Coordinates of C-alpha atoms in Angstrom, one line a residue:
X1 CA 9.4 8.7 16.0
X2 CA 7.0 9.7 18.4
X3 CA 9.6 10.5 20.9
X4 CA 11.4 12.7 18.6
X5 CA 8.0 14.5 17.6
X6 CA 7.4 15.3 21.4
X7 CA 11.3 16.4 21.9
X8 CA 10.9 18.7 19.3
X9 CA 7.4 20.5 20.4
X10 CA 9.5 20.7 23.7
X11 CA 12.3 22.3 22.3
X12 CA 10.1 24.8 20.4
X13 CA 8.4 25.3 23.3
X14 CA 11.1 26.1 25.2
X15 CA 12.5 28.5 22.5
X16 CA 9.0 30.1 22.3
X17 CA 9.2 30.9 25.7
X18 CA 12.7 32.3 26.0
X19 CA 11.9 34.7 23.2
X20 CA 8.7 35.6 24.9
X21 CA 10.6 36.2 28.2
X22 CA 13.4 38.3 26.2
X23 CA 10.5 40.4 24.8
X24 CA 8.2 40.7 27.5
X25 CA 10.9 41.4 30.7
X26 CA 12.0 44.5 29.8
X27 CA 8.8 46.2 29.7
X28 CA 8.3 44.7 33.6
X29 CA 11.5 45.2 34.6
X30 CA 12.6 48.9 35.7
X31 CA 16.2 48.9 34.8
X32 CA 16.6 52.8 36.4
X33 CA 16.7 51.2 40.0
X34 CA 20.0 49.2 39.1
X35 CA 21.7 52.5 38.3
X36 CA 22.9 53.3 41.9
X37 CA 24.2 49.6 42.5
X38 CA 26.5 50.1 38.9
X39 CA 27.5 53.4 39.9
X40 CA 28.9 52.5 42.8
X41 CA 30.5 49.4 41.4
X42 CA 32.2 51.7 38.6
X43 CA 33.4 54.0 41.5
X44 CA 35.0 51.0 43.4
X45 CA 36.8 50.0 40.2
X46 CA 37.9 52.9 39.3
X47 CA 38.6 55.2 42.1
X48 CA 36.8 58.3 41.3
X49 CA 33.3 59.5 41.3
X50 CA 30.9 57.8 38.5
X51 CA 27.4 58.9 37.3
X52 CA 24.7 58.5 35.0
X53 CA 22.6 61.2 35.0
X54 CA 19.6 60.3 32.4
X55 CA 18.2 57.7 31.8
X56 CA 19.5 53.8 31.5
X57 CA 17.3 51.5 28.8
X58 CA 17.8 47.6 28.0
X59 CA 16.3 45.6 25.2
X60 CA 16.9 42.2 24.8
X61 CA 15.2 40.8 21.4
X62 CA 15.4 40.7 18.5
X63 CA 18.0 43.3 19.1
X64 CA 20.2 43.2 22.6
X65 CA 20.9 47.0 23.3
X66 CA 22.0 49.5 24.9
X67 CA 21.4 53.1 25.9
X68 CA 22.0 56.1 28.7
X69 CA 22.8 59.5 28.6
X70 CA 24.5 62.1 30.9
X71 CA 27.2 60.2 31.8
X72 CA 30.0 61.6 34.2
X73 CA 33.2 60.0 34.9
X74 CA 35.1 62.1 37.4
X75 CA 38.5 63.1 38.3
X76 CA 40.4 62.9 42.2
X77 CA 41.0 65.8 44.1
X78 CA 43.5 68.6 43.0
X79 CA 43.1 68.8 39.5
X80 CA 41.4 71.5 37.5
X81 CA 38.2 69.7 35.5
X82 CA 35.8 68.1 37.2
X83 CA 35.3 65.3 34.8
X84 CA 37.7 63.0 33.2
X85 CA 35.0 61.8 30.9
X86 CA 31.9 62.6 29.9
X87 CA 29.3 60.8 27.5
X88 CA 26.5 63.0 25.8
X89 CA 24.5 59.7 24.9
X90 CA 25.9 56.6 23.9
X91 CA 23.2 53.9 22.2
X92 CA 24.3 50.6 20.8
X93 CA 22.0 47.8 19.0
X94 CA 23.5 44.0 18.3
X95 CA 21.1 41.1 17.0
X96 CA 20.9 39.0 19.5
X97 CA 20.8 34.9 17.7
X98 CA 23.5 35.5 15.8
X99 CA 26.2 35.7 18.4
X100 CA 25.6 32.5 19.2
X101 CA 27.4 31.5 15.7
X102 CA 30.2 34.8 16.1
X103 CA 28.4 36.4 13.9
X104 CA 28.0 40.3 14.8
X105 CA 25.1 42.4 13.3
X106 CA 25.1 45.6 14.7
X107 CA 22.3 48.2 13.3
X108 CA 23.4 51.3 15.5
X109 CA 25.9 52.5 17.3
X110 CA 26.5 56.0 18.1
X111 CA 28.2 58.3 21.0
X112 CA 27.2 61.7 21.3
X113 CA 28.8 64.4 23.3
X114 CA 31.9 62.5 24.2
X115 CA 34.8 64.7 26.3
X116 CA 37.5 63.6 27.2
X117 CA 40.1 66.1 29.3
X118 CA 43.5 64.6 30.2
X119 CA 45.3 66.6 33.0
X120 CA 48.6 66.6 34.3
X121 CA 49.5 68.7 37.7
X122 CA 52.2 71.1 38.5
X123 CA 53.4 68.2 40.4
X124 CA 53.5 65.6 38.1
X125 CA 50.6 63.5 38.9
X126 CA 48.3 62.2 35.8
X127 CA 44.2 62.7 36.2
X128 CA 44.4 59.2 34.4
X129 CA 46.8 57.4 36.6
X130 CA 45.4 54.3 38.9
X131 CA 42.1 54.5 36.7
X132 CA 41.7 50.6 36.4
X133 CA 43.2 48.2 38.8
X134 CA 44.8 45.6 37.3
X135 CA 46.0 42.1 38.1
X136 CA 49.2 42.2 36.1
X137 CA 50.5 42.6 32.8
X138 CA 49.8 39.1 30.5
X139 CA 53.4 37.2 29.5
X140 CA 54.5 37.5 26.0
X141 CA 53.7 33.7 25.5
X142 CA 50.0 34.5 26.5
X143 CA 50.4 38.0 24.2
X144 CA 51.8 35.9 21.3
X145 CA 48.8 33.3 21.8
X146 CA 46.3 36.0 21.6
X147 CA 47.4 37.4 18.6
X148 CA 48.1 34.5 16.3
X149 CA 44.3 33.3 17.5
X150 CA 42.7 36.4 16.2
X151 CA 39.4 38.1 16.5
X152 CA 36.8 35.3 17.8
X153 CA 34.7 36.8 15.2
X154 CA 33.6 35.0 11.9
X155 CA 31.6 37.9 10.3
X156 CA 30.7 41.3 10.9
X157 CA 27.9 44.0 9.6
X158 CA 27.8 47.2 11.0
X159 CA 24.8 49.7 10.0
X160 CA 25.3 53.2 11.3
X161 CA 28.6 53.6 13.4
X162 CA 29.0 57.6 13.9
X163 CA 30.8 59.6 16.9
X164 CA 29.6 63.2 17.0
X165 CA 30.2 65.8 18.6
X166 CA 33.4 64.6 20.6
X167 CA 36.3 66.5 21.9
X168 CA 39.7 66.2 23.3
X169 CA 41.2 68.6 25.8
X170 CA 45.3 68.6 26.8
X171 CA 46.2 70.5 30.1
X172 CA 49.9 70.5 31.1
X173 CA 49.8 72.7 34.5
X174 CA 53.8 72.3 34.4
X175 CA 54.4 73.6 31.3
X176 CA 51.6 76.1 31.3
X177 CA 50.3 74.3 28.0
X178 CA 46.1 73.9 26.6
X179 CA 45.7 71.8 23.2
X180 CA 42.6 71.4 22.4
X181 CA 40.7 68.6 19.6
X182 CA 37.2 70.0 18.9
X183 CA 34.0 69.2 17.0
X184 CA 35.1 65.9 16.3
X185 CA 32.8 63.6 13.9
X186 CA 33.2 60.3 12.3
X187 CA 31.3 58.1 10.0
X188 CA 31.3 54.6 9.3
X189 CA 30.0 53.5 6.4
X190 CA 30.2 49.7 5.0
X191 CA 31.9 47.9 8.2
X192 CA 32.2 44.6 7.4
X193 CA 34.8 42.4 6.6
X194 CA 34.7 41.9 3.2
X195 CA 33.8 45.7 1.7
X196 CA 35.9 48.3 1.9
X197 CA 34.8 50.7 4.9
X198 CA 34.2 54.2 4.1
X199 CA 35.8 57.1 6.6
X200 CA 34.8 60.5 7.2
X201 CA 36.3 62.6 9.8
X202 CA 36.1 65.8 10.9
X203 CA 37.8 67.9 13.7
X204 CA 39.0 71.4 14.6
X205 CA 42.5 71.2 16.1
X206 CA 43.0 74.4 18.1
X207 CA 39.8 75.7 16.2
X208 CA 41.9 75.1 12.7
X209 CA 40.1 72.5 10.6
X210 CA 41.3 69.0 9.9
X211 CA 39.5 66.0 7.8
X212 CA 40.3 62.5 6.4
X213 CA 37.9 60.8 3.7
X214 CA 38.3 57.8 1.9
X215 CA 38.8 53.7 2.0
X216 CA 40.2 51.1 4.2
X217 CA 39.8 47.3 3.6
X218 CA 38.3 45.2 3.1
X219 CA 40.0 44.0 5.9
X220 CA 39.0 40.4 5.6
X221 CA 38.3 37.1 6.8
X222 CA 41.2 37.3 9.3
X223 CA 41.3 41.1 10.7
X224 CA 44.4 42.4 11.1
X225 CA 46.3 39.9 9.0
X226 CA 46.9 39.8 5.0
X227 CA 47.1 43.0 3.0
X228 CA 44.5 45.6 3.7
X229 CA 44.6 48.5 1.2
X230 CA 43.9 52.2 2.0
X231 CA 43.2 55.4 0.0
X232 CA 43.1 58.4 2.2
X233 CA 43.0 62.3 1.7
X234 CA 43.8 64.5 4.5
X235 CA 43.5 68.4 4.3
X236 CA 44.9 70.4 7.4
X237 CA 44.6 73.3 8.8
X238 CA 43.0 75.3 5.4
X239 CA 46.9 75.2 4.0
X240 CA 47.9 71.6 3.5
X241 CA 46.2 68.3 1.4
X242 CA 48.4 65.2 1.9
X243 CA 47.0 61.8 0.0
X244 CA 48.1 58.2 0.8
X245 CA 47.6 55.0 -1.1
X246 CA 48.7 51.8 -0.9
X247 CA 48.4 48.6 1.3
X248 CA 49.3 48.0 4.6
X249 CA 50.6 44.4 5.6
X250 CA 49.4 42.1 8.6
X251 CA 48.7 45.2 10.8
X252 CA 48.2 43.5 13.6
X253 CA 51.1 40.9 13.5
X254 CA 54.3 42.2 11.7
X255 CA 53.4 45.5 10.6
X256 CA 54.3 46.6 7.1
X257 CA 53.6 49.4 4.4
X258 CA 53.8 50.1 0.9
X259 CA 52.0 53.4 0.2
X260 CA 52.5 56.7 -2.1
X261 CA 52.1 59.6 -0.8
X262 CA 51.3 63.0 -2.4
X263 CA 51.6 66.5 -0.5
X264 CA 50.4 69.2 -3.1
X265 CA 51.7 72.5 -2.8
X266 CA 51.5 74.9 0.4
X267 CA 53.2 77.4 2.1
X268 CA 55.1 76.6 5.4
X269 CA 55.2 79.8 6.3
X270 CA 52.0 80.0 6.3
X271 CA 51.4 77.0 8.0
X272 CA 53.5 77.5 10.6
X273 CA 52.0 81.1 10.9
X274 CA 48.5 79.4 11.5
X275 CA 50.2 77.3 14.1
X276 CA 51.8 80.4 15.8
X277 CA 55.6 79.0 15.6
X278 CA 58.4 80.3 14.3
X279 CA 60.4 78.9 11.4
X280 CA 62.8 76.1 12.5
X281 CA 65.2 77.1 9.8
X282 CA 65.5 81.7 9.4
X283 CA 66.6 82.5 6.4
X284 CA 67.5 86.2 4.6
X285 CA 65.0 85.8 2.0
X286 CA 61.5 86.3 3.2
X287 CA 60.7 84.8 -0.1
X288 CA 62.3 81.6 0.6
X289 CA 60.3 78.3 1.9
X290 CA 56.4 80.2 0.9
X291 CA 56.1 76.8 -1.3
X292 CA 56.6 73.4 -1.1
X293 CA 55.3 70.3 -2.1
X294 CA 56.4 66.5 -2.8
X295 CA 55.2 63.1 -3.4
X296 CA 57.1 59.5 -2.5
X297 CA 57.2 56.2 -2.3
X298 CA 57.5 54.9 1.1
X299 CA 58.1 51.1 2.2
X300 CA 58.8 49.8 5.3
X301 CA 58.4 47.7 8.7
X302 CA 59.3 47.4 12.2
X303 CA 62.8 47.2 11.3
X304 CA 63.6 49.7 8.0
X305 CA 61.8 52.4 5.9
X306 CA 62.6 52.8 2.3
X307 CA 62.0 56.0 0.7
X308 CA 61.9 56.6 -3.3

C-alpha cells in the first residue's frame, strides 16, 4: 500500500509538472525566431515564395492554439498576381487533455482575410500546378480501408467556427476571362456530432449577392455514414430563392439523396440579364420565359436520379 501511495504522489507530481511546463514555456519561449526556419521549410515544400508577415503566437494549456497574421503564399514567375494565397489572420484554439481520449473541443476558430487567386497562362500552365510534392497516389485497397475506418474522432464541440472576409478570384489569360467570389462569410453554429449545425453564408458572385441559411445533421456518431438531413434556402443573385429538404445518405461512402426542392417564381430573363448572357432559347414573344418556377422530388445515387 505504501508503494502505491508513493507511485501515485509521483505520478501527480509528474503531471503537476508537465502542466506547469505547458503553462510556463510559452511565456519563455519566443516563438517569432522560429518563423524564418518554417518559412523556408514551406518554400522547400512547396516551390514558391512563403511568408508570415505578423506575428506567430503558441499556447499550449489548457488550450493548444494557434495564431499569425499576414500570411503570403506566393506564386512562380510569369503569372499575373503576386500571391496564390493570402491569410488575413487565422487563430485556432483546441483543449488540449481531451485529445488524448479523440475527443475534440475546439472554442475558436476563425480565418480572416482569406484570398485565394487561381491563374491559368496564355500558355496553359496552372499557378497551382506542382504546389505539393507528393509520393504517389494511395491504392484503392488503402482508399477503401480509409474510408470504411472513418473519422478517428469519437466526439466533437466546436464554439465559434466563422470565415470572414474571404474571396475567390478566376483568371483565364487564354480565354481572356475574370470571375470573381467576394465578401465571402460563414458561420458555424452548433458543430457537433449529435445537433444539427446551423449555416450562414454569404457571398457576392461577380458583385451579385448570394446566401444559404439553414440545417445540416446531426451528422452523427459515424460522420459521413447513416442518413444526415438537410434544410437549406438559397437566394441568388436578388432574382432567384431555391429551397432543399430532405436527407442525404452515407455521404461519404455510397452517396445518396432524397430531397424536395422548391424554386419560387423568377424571371430568367431577368436573371440572365443580371448575368449579362443571352437567352439560350430566342423566342418571338418578348413576353415569353419572364416567369418561371417549379418544385420536385429528386432521388438518386451514383448510378440513377429519379425525378417526380
Amino acid at each position: 500500500m505504501k508503494a502505491l501511495k508513493w507511485m501515485v504522489l509521483i505520478v501527480g507530481a509528474l503531471i503537476v509538472l508537465v502542466i506547469a511546463a505547458l503553462l510556463i514555456i510559452p511565456n519563455f519561449v519566443d516563438v517569432q525566431r522560429f518563423k524564418p526556419e518554417i518559412e523556408k521549410r514551406v518554400s522547400e515544400a512547396t516551390g514558391r515564395p512563403f511568408t508570415i508577415n505578423g506575428d506567430l503566437d503558441l499556447s499550449f494549456f489548457p488550450w493548444a492554439g494557434l495564431a499569425f497574421s499576414d500570411l503570403h503564399l506566393g506564386n512562380p514567375k510569369g503569372f499575373e498576381s503576386k500571391d496564390l494565397l493570402q491569410i488575413g489572420s487565422f487563430e485556432v484554439r483546441v483543449k488540449l487533455l481531451p485529445l488524448i481520449s479523440k475527443d475534440i473541443q475546439v472554442s475558436r476558430f476563425v480565418v480572416e482575410g482569406l484570398r485565394v487567386v487561381m491563374e491559368k497562362a496564355k500558355d496553359g500552365r496552372r499557378n497551382w500546378e506542382g504546389l505539393m510534392k507528393t509520393s504517389g497516389e494511395a491504392t484503392p485497397e488503402e482508399k477503401g480501408k480509409a474510408t470504411s475506418e472513418g473519422l478517428p474522432i469519437k466526439a466533437l464541440a466546436v464554439g465559434e467556427f466563422a470565415v470572414r472576409d474571404a474571396s475567390h478570384l478566376w483568371i483565364d489569360h487564354s480565354k481572356g476571362e475574370r470571375k470573381e467570389i467576394s465578401d465571402v462569410n460563414l458561420e458555424l453554429a452548433d458543430v457537433s456530432f449529435d445537433k444539427a449545425i446551423r449555416l450562414s453564408l454569404s457571398a457576392k458572385l461577380d458583385n451579385k449577392p448570394v446566401t444559404l441559411q439553414g440545417k445540416i445533421g446531426p451528422v452523427g456518431s459515424d460522420p459521413g455514414k447513416g442518413t444526415v438531413p438537410l434544410d437549406l434556402l438559397i437566394k441568388a443573385l436578388g432574382e432567384m430563392e431555391i429551397s432543399i429538404k430532405g436527407n442525404l445518405t452515407n455521404p461519404a461512402t455510397q452517396p445518396g439523396y432524397d430531397l424536395a426542392l422548391a424554386i419560387k417564381p423568377f424571371s430568367p430573363r431577368k436573371l440572365m440579364g443580371v448575368l449579362k448572357q443571352d437567352l439560350v432559347l430566342q423566342t418571338a414573344d418578348p413576353g415569353v420565359l419572364s416567369s418561371l418556377a417549379m418544385s420536385a422530388k429528386v432521388q438518386g445515387d451514383q448510378k440513377s436520379v429519379h425525378l417526380s
